[in-house]
Each structure stands twice: as structure tokens, then as C-alpha cells.
PDB file of C-alpha atoms in Angstrom:
ATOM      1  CA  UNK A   1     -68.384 -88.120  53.346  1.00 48.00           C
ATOM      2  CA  UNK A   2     -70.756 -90.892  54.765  1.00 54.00           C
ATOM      3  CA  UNK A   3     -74.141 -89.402  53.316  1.00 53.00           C
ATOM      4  CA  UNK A   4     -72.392 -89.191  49.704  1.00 55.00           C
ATOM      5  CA  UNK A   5     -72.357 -93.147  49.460  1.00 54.00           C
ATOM      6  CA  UNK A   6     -76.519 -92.888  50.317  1.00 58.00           C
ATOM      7  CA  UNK A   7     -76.439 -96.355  51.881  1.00 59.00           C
ATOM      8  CA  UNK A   8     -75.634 -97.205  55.361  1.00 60.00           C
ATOM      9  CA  UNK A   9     -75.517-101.010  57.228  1.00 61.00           C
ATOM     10  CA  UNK A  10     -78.311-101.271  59.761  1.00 66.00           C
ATOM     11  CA  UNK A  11     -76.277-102.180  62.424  1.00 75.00           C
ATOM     12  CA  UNK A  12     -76.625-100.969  66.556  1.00 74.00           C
ATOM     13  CA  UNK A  13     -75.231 -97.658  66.539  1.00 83.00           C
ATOM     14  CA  UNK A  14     -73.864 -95.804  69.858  1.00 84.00           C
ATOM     15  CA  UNK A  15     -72.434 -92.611  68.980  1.00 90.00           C
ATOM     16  CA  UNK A  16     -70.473 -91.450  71.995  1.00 89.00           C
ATOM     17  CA  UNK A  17     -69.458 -88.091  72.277  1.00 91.00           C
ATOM     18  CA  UNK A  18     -68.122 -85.778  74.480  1.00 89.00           C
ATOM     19  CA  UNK A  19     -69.893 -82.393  75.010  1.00 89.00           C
ATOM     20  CA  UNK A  20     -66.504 -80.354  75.599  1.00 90.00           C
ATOM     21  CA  UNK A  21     -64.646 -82.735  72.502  1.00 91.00           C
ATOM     22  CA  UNK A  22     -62.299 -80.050  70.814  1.00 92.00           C
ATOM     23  CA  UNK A  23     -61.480 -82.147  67.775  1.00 93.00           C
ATOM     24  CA  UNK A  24     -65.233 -83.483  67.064  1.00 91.00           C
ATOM     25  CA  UNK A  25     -67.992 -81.257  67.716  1.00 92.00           C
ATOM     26  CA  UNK A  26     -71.480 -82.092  69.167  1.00 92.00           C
ATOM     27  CA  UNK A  27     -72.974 -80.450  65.944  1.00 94.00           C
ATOM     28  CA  UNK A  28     -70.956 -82.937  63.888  1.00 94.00           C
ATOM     29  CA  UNK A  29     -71.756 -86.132  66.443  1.00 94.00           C
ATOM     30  CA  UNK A  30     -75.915 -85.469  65.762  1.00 94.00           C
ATOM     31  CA  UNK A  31     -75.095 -84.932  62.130  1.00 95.00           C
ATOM     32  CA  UNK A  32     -73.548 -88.633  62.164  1.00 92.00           C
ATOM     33  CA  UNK A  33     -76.759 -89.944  64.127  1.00 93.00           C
ATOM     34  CA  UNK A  34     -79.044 -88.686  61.335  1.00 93.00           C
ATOM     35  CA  UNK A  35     -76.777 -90.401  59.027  1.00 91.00           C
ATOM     36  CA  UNK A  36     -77.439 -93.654  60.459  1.00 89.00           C
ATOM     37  CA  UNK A  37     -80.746 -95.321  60.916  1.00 86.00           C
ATOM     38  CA  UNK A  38     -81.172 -95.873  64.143  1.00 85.00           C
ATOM     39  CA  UNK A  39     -78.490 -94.587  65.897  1.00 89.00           C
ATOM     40  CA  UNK A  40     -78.502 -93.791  69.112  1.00 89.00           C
ATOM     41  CA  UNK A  41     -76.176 -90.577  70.912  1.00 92.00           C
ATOM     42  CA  UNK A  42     -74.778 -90.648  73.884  1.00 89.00           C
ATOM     43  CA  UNK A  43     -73.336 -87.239  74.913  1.00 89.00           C
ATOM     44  CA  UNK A  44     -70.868 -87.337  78.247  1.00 84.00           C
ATOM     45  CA  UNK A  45     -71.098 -84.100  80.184  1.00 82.00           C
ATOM     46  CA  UNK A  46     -67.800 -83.673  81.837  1.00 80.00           C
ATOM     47  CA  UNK A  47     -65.907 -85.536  78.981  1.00 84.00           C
ATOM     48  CA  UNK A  48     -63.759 -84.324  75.943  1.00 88.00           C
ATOM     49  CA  UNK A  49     -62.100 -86.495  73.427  1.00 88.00           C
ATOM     50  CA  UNK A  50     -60.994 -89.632  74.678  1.00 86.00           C
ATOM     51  CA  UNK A  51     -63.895 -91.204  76.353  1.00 82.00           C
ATOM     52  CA  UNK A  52     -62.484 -94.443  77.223  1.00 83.00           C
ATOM     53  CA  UNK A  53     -59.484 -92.754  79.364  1.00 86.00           C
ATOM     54  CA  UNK A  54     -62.208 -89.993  81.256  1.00 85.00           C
ATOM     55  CA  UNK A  55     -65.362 -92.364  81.680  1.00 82.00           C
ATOM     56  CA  UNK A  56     -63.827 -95.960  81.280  1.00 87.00           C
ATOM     57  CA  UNK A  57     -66.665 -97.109  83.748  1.00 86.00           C
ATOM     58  CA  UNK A  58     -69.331 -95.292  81.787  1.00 84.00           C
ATOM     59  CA  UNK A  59     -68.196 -96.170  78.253  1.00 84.00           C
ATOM     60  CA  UNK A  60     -68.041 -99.967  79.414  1.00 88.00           C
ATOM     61  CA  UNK A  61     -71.748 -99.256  80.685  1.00 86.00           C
ATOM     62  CA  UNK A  62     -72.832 -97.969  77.159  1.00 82.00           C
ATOM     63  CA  UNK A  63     -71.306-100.859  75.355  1.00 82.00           C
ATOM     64  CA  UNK A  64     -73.366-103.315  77.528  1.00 88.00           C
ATOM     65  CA  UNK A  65     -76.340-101.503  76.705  1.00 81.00           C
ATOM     66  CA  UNK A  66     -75.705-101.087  72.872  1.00 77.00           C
ATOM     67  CA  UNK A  67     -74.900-105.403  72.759  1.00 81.00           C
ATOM     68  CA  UNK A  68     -78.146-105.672  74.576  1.00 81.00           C
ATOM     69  CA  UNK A  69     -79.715-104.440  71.369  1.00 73.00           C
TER      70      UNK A  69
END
């Protein structure tokens, strides 16, 4: 598990995740973000799993935002 190894890279973070996902659960996506400092998620309403197929305009939008940082 990530929070066994205690140390995490301080890099920009976007965690996106979809609020209907049935293989990764919303629960488990804001677990991740408190893993890593700094994170930041993103959760897409009207998205499951494969964000880049459902939202490809979105998830482009998100990446420009998380490079910005």
C-alpha cells in the first residue's frame, strides 16, 4: 500500500475520479488524496471508470490546469 512506504514525491497531483466508478470507489480516491501532499481531487459527476473515453474534453481541461501548477 502507498502509506506503508511513509514517503511520497511532492509532485502536482490531480486525482480524477469518477463519482459512479464501480472498480475504484470515491472513499478510496480521497483516501489517495490524503496520501499525497498536496493533492488535489477532481470528482466527475456523470462519469464512471474511464474518464478519458466519457469526459475527453474535461479530462484535457484538468490536465491544463494541473501543468499550470
Amino acid at each position: 500500500a502507498l502509506g506503508a512506504h511513509g514517503n511520497v514525491a511532492a509532485i502536482p497531483t490531480a486525482i480524477l475520479a469518477g463519482r459512479t466508478d464501480p472498480f475504484v470507489s470515491l472513499d478510496a480516491a480521497e483516501a489517495l488524496q490524503q496520501l499525497i501532499p498536496g493533492a488535489t481531487l477532481q470528482v466527475c459527476d456523470g462519469q464512471r471508470h474511464f474518464l478519458p473515453g466519457e469526459g475527453p474534453r474535461e479530462v484535457a481541461e484538468w490536465h491544463t490546469t494541473l501543468l499550470a501548477r
